[in-house]
Tab-separated table of C-alpha atoms and ligand atoms in Angstrom:
chain	number	residue	atom	x	y	z
A	58	MET	CA	19.584	13.074	61.802
A	59	LEU	CA	20.918	12.276	65.003
A	60	GLN	CA	20.418	15.353	67.136
A	61	ILE	CA	22.501	15.625	70.565
A	62	ARG	CA	21.110	18.773	72.974
A	63	SER	CA	22.268	19.930	76.579
A	64	LEU	CA	24.771	16.905	77.088
A	65	SER	CA	26.593	17.085	80.109
A	66	LYS	CA	28.313	14.522	82.471
A	67	THR	CA	30.673	14.826	85.527
A	68	TYR	CA	32.501	11.940	86.667
A	69	PRO	CA	32.823	11.268	90.502
A	70	GLY	CA	35.962	13.450	91.456
A	71	GLY	CA	34.531	16.179	88.947
A	72	VAL	CA	35.839	15.834	86.118
A	73	GLU	CA	33.664	17.868	83.716
A	74	ALA	CA	33.909	15.307	80.433
A	75	LEU	CA	30.910	16.878	78.694
A	76	ARG	CA	29.333	20.490	79.195
A	77	ASP	CA	26.399	21.253	77.385
A	78	VAL	CA	27.075	19.603	74.212
A	79	ASP	CA	24.394	20.092	71.272
A	80	LEU	CA	25.467	18.700	67.930
A	81	ASP	CA	23.255	17.912	64.671
A	82	ILE	CA	24.715	14.637	63.081
A	83	PRO	CA	23.318	13.874	59.636
A	84	ALA	CA	23.720	10.445	57.826
A	85	GLY	CA	26.753	10.259	56.162
A	86	MET	CA	30.282	10.184	57.751
A	87	PHE	CA	30.666	12.733	60.632
A	88	GLY	CA	34.166	13.583	62.640
A	89	LEU	CA	34.384	14.023	65.830
A	90	LEU	CA	37.754	15.368	66.511
A	91	GLY	CA	39.434	16.276	69.961
A	92	PRO	CA	42.529	16.056	71.831
A	93	ASN	CA	43.001	13.060	74.510
A	94	GLY	CA	40.589	14.103	77.273
A	95	ALA	CA	38.179	16.122	75.001
A	96	GLY	CA	35.240	13.633	76.264
A	97	LYS	CA	34.934	11.626	72.797
A	98	SER	CA	35.090	8.525	74.444
A	99	THR	CA	32.536	9.815	76.906
A	100	LEU	CA	30.015	11.076	74.318
A	101	MET	CA	30.600	7.746	72.138
A	102	ARG	CA	30.157	5.320	75.117
A	103	THR	CA	26.863	7.369	76.127
A	104	LEU	CA	25.435	7.278	72.767
A	105	ALA	CA	26.412	3.386	72.452
A	106	THR	CA	23.952	2.765	75.460
A	107	LEU	CA	26.972	1.690	77.818
A	108	GLN	CA	26.976	4.782	80.494
A	109	ASP	CA	24.476	7.426	81.440
A	110	ALA	CA	24.901	11.163	81.054
A	111	ASP	CA	23.584	13.527	83.788
A	112	ALA	CA	21.573	15.716	81.642
A	113	GLY	CA	20.390	16.067	77.987
A	114	SER	CA	19.038	14.178	75.298
A	115	ALA	CA	19.483	12.580	72.167
A	116	ARG	CA	17.176	11.336	69.367
A	117	LEU	CA	17.896	9.655	66.243
A	118	GLY	CA	14.537	10.439	64.421
A	119	ASP	CA	11.717	9.494	66.560
A	120	LEU	CA	14.024	7.072	68.866
A	121	ASP	CA	14.940	8.327	72.220
A	122	VAL	CA	18.611	7.243	72.426
A	123	LEU	CA	19.268	7.892	75.915
A	124	GLY	CA	15.862	6.827	77.023
A	125	ASP	CA	15.257	3.750	74.658
A	126	LYS	CA	18.183	1.320	75.256
A	127	PRO	CA	16.958	-1.617	73.875
A	128	ARG	CA	16.055	-0.755	70.799
A	129	VAL	CA	19.191	1.655	70.543
A	130	ARG	CA	21.108	-1.585	70.518
A	131	GLU	CA	19.147	-2.918	67.827
A	132	ILE	CA	20.373	-0.467	65.608
A	133	LEU	CA	23.960	0.218	66.777
A	134	GLY	CA	26.921	-0.813	65.522
A	135	TYR	CA	30.032	0.070	67.899
A	136	LEU	CA	33.636	-0.338	67.665
A	137	PRO	CA	35.231	0.886	71.071
A	138	GLN	CA	38.478	2.247	71.442
A	139	ASP	CA	39.829	-0.570	73.209
A	140	PHE	CA	38.217	-3.429	71.161
A	141	GLY	CA	39.558	-7.014	72.664
A	142	VAL	CA	39.181	-10.082	70.781
A	143	TYR	CA	39.551	-13.433	71.958
A	144	PRO	CA	42.811	-14.585	70.830
A	145	LYS	CA	42.414	-18.166	69.949
A	146	ILE	CA	38.998	-18.359	68.197
A	147	THR	CA	38.790	-17.983	64.520
A	148	ALA	CA	37.633	-14.722	62.857
A	149	TYR	CA	34.652	-16.702	61.347
A	150	ALA	CA	33.776	-18.300	64.271
A	151	LEU	CA	33.660	-15.399	66.312
A	152	LEU	CA	31.770	-13.212	63.781
A	153	ASP	CA	29.513	-15.683	63.843
A	154	HIS	CA	29.299	-15.788	67.423
A	155	PHE	CA	28.374	-12.040	67.579
A	156	ALA	CA	25.990	-12.713	64.969
A	157	VAL	CA	24.068	-14.834	67.317
A	158	LEU	CA	24.161	-11.912	70.058
A	159	LYS	CA	23.164	-9.418	67.567
A	160	GLY	CA	19.600	-11.737	66.880
A	161	LEU	CA	20.686	-13.403	63.875
A	162	VAL	CA	19.012	-16.706	65.015
A	163	ASP	CA	18.457	-18.196	61.415
A	164	ALA	CA	21.333	-20.153	60.144
A	165	ALA	CA	21.145	-19.548	56.568
A	166	ALA	CA	20.671	-15.724	57.074
A	167	ARG	CA	23.853	-16.195	59.504
A	168	ARG	CA	26.029	-17.776	57.255
A	169	ASP	CA	24.897	-15.048	54.335
A	170	ALA	CA	25.551	-12.060	57.151
A	171	VAL	CA	28.982	-13.314	58.395
A	172	GLU	CA	30.046	-14.567	54.799
A	173	ARG	CA	29.141	-11.195	53.324
A	174	LEU	CA	30.976	-9.197	55.941
A	175	LEU	CA	34.210	-10.956	55.620
A	176	GLN	CA	34.535	-10.639	52.216
A	177	LEU	CA	33.743	-6.194	52.479
A	178	VAL	CA	36.644	-6.373	55.224
A	179	ASN	CA	38.809	-8.112	53.048
A	180	LEU	CA	39.253	-10.928	55.817
A	181	TRP	CA	37.803	-13.579	53.858
A	182	PRO	CA	40.854	-15.467	53.032
A	183	VAL	CA	42.113	-15.736	56.501
A	184	ARG	CA	38.888	-16.509	57.829
A	185	ASP	CA	39.916	-19.462	59.883
A	186	ARG	CA	42.662	-18.012	61.089
A	187	LYS	CA	42.824	-17.426	64.795
A	188	LEU	CA	42.579	-13.631	65.859
A	189	GLY	CA	45.390	-13.847	68.097
A	190	THR	CA	47.267	-13.742	64.736
A	191	PHE	CA	45.975	-10.877	63.183
A	192	SER	CA	47.685	-7.536	63.108
A	193	GLY	CA	46.492	-4.269	64.666
A	194	GLY	CA	44.947	-3.450	61.001
A	195	MET	CA	43.388	-6.814	60.509
A	196	ARG	CA	41.880	-6.600	64.128
A	197	GLN	CA	40.356	-3.163	63.386
A	198	ARG	CA	38.595	-4.572	60.331
A	199	PHE	CA	37.560	-7.264	62.279
A	200	GLY	CA	35.950	-4.769	64.700
A	201	ILE	CA	34.143	-3.215	61.885
A	202	ALA	CA	32.873	-6.082	60.656
A	203	GLN	CA	31.168	-6.858	63.867
A	204	ALA	CA	29.748	-3.514	63.967
A	205	LEU	CA	28.069	-3.618	60.827
A	206	LEU	CA	26.431	-6.807	61.629
A	207	GLY	CA	22.593	-6.475	61.259
A	208	GLU	CA	22.584	-3.590	58.941
A	209	PRO	CA	22.559	-0.670	62.072
A	210	ARG	CA	21.528	2.480	61.325
A	211	LEU	CA	23.974	4.277	63.733
A	212	VAL	CA	27.752	3.273	63.722
A	213	ILE	CA	29.989	4.729	66.296
A	214	VAL	CA	33.562	4.043	66.141
A	215	ASP	CA	36.033	5.582	68.607
A	216	GLU	CA	39.713	6.450	67.937
A	217	PRO	CA	39.856	3.309	64.991
A	218	THR	CA	43.058	4.183	63.546
A	219	ALA	CA	45.364	4.829	66.747
A	220	GLY	CA	48.344	2.523	66.435
A	221	LEU	CA	47.579	1.667	62.779
A	222	ASP	CA	50.450	1.727	59.901
A	223	PRO	CA	49.544	4.104	57.146
A	224	GLN	CA	48.402	1.588	54.750
A	225	GLU	CA	46.397	-0.248	57.412
A	226	ARG	CA	44.828	3.094	58.077
A	227	ASN	CA	44.293	3.687	54.444
A	228	ARG	CA	42.404	0.481	54.042
A	229	PHE	CA	40.444	0.837	57.266
A	230	LEU	CA	39.530	4.387	56.124
A	231	ASP	CA	38.248	3.091	52.781
A	232	LEU	CA	36.345	0.752	54.398
A	233	LEU	CA	34.531	2.913	56.714
A	234	SER	CA	33.558	5.609	53.557
A	235	ALA	CA	31.789	2.572	51.908
A	236	ILE	CA	29.374	2.326	54.634
A	237	GLY	CA	25.732	3.447	53.208
A	238	GLU	CA	25.062	7.229	52.970
A	239	ALA	CA	21.838	6.366	54.701
A	240	VAL	CA	23.701	5.283	57.870
A	241	VAL	CA	24.702	7.922	60.781
A	242	VAL	CA	28.248	6.990	61.160
A	243	ILE	CA	30.348	9.078	64.079
A	244	LEU	CA	34.201	8.887	63.863
A	245	SER	CA	35.950	9.942	66.810
A	246	THR	CA	39.779	10.904	66.473
A	247	HIS	CA	42.496	12.968	67.561
A	248	ILE	CA	43.966	12.759	63.810
A	249	VAL	CA	42.904	15.464	61.674
A	250	GLU	CA	43.705	14.047	58.399
A	251	ASP	CA	41.065	11.104	59.184
A	252	VAL	CA	38.468	14.073	59.316
A	253	ARG	CA	39.741	15.898	56.261
A	254	ASP	CA	39.888	12.539	54.024
A	255	LEU	CA	36.545	11.311	54.961
A	256	CYS	CA	34.022	13.453	56.710
A	257	SER	CA	31.194	15.382	55.041
A	258	ARG	CA	30.493	17.220	58.426
A	259	MET	CA	32.771	17.960	61.923
A	260	ALA	CA	32.765	18.957	65.082
A	261	ILE	CA	35.663	19.802	67.191
A	262	LEU	CA	35.787	18.814	70.887
A	263	ALA	CA	37.890	20.251	73.946
A	264	GLY	CA	37.334	20.316	77.340
A	265	GLY	CA	34.351	18.415	77.309
A	266	ARG	CA	33.041	21.538	75.149
A	267	VAL	CA	31.680	21.826	71.323
A	268	LEU	CA	34.176	24.777	70.121
A	269	GLU	CA	33.149	24.289	66.069
A	270	GLN	CA	30.802	22.250	63.962
A	271	GLY	CA	30.405	22.360	60.664
A	272	ALA	CA	31.752	21.074	57.059
A	273	PRO	CA	35.364	20.869	57.056
A	274	HIS	CA	35.324	23.413	53.875
A	275	GLU	CA	33.293	25.929	55.332
A	276	LEU	CA	35.310	25.727	58.582
A	277	ILE	CA	38.215	26.589	56.421
A	278	ASP	CA	36.647	29.283	54.783
A	279	GLY	CA	35.675	30.972	57.968
A	280	LEU	CA	39.536	31.229	58.451
A	281	ARG	CA	40.501	32.564	55.025
A	282	GLY	CA	42.449	35.638	55.441
A	283	ARG	CA	43.433	35.198	59.056
A	284	THR	CA	46.072	32.697	58.685
A	285	TRP	CA	49.801	33.756	58.168
A	286	ARG	CA	52.943	32.211	57.623
A	287	ARG	CA	56.716	32.725	57.874
A	288	VAL	CA	59.900	30.702	57.882
A	289	VAL	CA	62.301	31.360	60.656
A	290	ASP	CA	65.198	30.068	62.314
A	291	ALA	CA	64.577	28.074	65.738
A	292	ASP	CA	65.637	30.795	68.140
A	293	GLU	CA	63.244	33.144	66.052
A	294	ALA	CA	60.217	30.845	66.441
A	295	ALA	CA	60.667	30.693	69.896
A	296	ARG	CA	60.694	34.121	70.507
A	297	LEU	CA	57.879	34.546	68.229
A	298	ALA	CA	55.655	31.835	69.710
A	299	GLY	CA	55.789	34.194	72.883
A	300	GLU	CA	54.391	37.024	71.071
A	301	LEU	CA	51.923	35.751	68.577
A	302	PRO	CA	48.878	33.389	68.393
A	303	VAL	CA	50.708	30.779	66.903
A	304	ILE	CA	48.947	27.686	65.667
A	305	SER	CA	51.580	25.384	64.118
A	306	ASP	CA	55.479	25.346	64.008
A	307	ARG	CA	56.648	22.713	61.727
A	308	LEU	CA	60.392	21.617	60.434
A	309	TYR	CA	60.767	23.031	56.925
A	310	ALA	CA	63.883	22.540	55.499
A	311	GLY	CA	65.997	22.750	58.770
A	312	ARG	CA	64.105	25.716	59.800
A	313	ARG	CA	60.526	26.710	61.220
A	314	ALA	CA	57.445	27.285	59.212
A	315	LEU	CA	54.927	29.205	61.474
A	316	HIS	CA	51.527	29.618	61.090
A	317	VAL	CA	49.780	32.114	62.864
A	318	VAL	CA	45.860	33.209	62.908
A	319	ALA	CA	45.711	37.135	63.578
A	320	GLU	CA	43.080	39.749	61.660
A	321	THR	CA	46.079	41.264	60.302
A	322	ALA	CA	49.320	40.247	59.316
A	323	PRO	CA	51.994	40.309	61.768
A	324	GLU	CA	55.409	41.811	60.715
A	325	GLY	CA	57.690	39.586	58.314
A	326	PHE	CA	54.454	37.272	57.517
A	327	ASP	CA	52.851	36.362	54.337
A	328	ALA	CA	48.848	35.164	53.472
A	329	ALA	CA	48.591	31.561	53.940
A	330	ASP	CA	45.878	29.233	52.831
A	331	PRO	CA	44.317	27.642	55.732
A	332	SER	CA	44.000	24.042	56.517
A	333	LEU	CA	41.651	22.198	58.553
A	334	GLU	CA	44.812	21.584	60.991
A	335	ASP	CA	45.084	25.504	60.976
A	336	VAL	CA	41.039	25.168	61.894
A	337	TYR	CA	41.695	22.516	64.481
A	338	PHE	CA	44.288	24.120	66.356
A	339	SER	CA	43.357	27.724	66.241
A	340	ALA	CA	40.068	26.815	67.807
A	341	LEU	CA	42.097	25.038	70.710
A	342	LEU	CA	44.181	27.836	71.061
A	343	GLN	CA	40.963	29.981	71.454
A	344	ALA	CA	39.178	28.321	73.493
A	345	GLY	CA	42.591	27.680	75.835
A	346	ALA	CA	42.873	31.631	75.628
A	347	THR	CA	39.225	31.702	76.883
A	348	GLU	CA	39.549	29.219	79.375
A	349	ALA	CA	42.840	31.466	80.928
A	350	GLN	CA	40.862	34.541	80.728
A	351	ALA	CA	37.967	32.778	82.623
A	352	ASP	CA	40.327	31.597	85.309
A	353	ALA	CA	41.879	35.315	85.538
A	354	ALA	CA	38.259	36.598	86.353
B	28	ADP	P1	38.744	11.359	75.177
B	28	ADP	O1	38.038	10.104	74.443
B	28	ADP	O2	38.370	12.421	74.244
B	28	ADP	O3	40.219	11.201	75.251
B	28	ADP	P2	37.431	10.622	77.790
B	28	ADP	O4	35.597	10.767	77.190
B	28	ADP	O5	37.952	9.502	77.651
B	28	ADP	O6	37.984	11.760	76.328
B	28	ADP	O7	37.699	11.418	78.916
B	28	ADP	C1	37.188	12.647	79.076
B	28	ADP	C2	37.664	13.165	80.331
B	28	ADP	O8	37.071	12.434	81.371
B	28	ADP	C3	39.480	13.126	80.922
B	28	ADP	O9	39.673	14.121	81.451
B	28	ADP	C4	39.386	11.830	81.529
B	28	ADP	O10	40.574	11.550	82.352
B	28	ADP	C5	38.125	11.983	82.238
B	28	ADP	N1	37.254	10.631	82.499
B	28	ADP	C6	36.879	9.521	81.361
B	28	ADP	N2	36.612	8.380	81.984
B	28	ADP	C7	36.617	8.495	83.638
B	28	ADP	C8	36.076	7.705	84.547
B	28	ADP	N3	35.299	6.484	84.174
B	28	ADP	N4	36.189	8.509	85.790
B	28	ADP	C9	36.483	9.363	85.630
B	28	ADP	N5	37.115	10.371	84.990
B	28	ADP	C10	36.732	9.879	83.527
């Protein structure tokens, strides 16, 4: 279990990227969901020992994640948001190089590890191709292979599916879900489906604050009986958006399907089964409303 307590970070210039963040992250897949600017990368980079927080703590078992950086680096696998590769080097050679950096100095053991990982991420057939010829999805799969070197106990992947086509995304997510259950895997994303399809626990982050955390199905249950749906024309949709807490507005057979969160059904609305998207957008809407109230006060 990774326990994060009261983690805060303000950048020079005054942006509060993390505000008193408390998270309990058990082994398995954990989804960190939030819009751009929420603070996800700041949190990921802090846990990956690449930058310092101003205050707070993070513990993984008996390991002080913020204090004992050398030990964290031994048990960490990290796929950053902008994973650059050297375009002129082959997949095999670069993974072998990363393996040396990770401390796999014994040649036979290293060869075994590199082969096993290239097979796992399905890049074995293209191991002798230069990385510059790889698609985005292949590069991300290579990124996961390097993150899994040395059998990490903490794996952090920052927005890994951005820019992948649906097929590449599915392959990548399948791969993530195959990482051992004893490993803490944190997946940061702004894509609700990534979390819904994959994660047993999750948190919603926005404006540097944790808005919700729990199991996706629990968060969905928490909205039950409070989501409502109505299909209207575009003009009506625009009018209702000014009056009601609309959490989604989608094209539906040329008209608009509105979802609203409210204690009782607004006029003309029917009960809707809440989805994880409804959870996400209703949390963001409520946080926005709270912030607007705080500004007014
Ligand atoms: P996310 O990954 O959720 O998009 P980030 O952690 O990248 O969020 O950013 C959170 C906030 O901190 C944003 O407002 C961003 O502009 C700001 N920020 C991120 N990195 C820096 C930095 N190095 N210096 C100043 N502000 C930063």
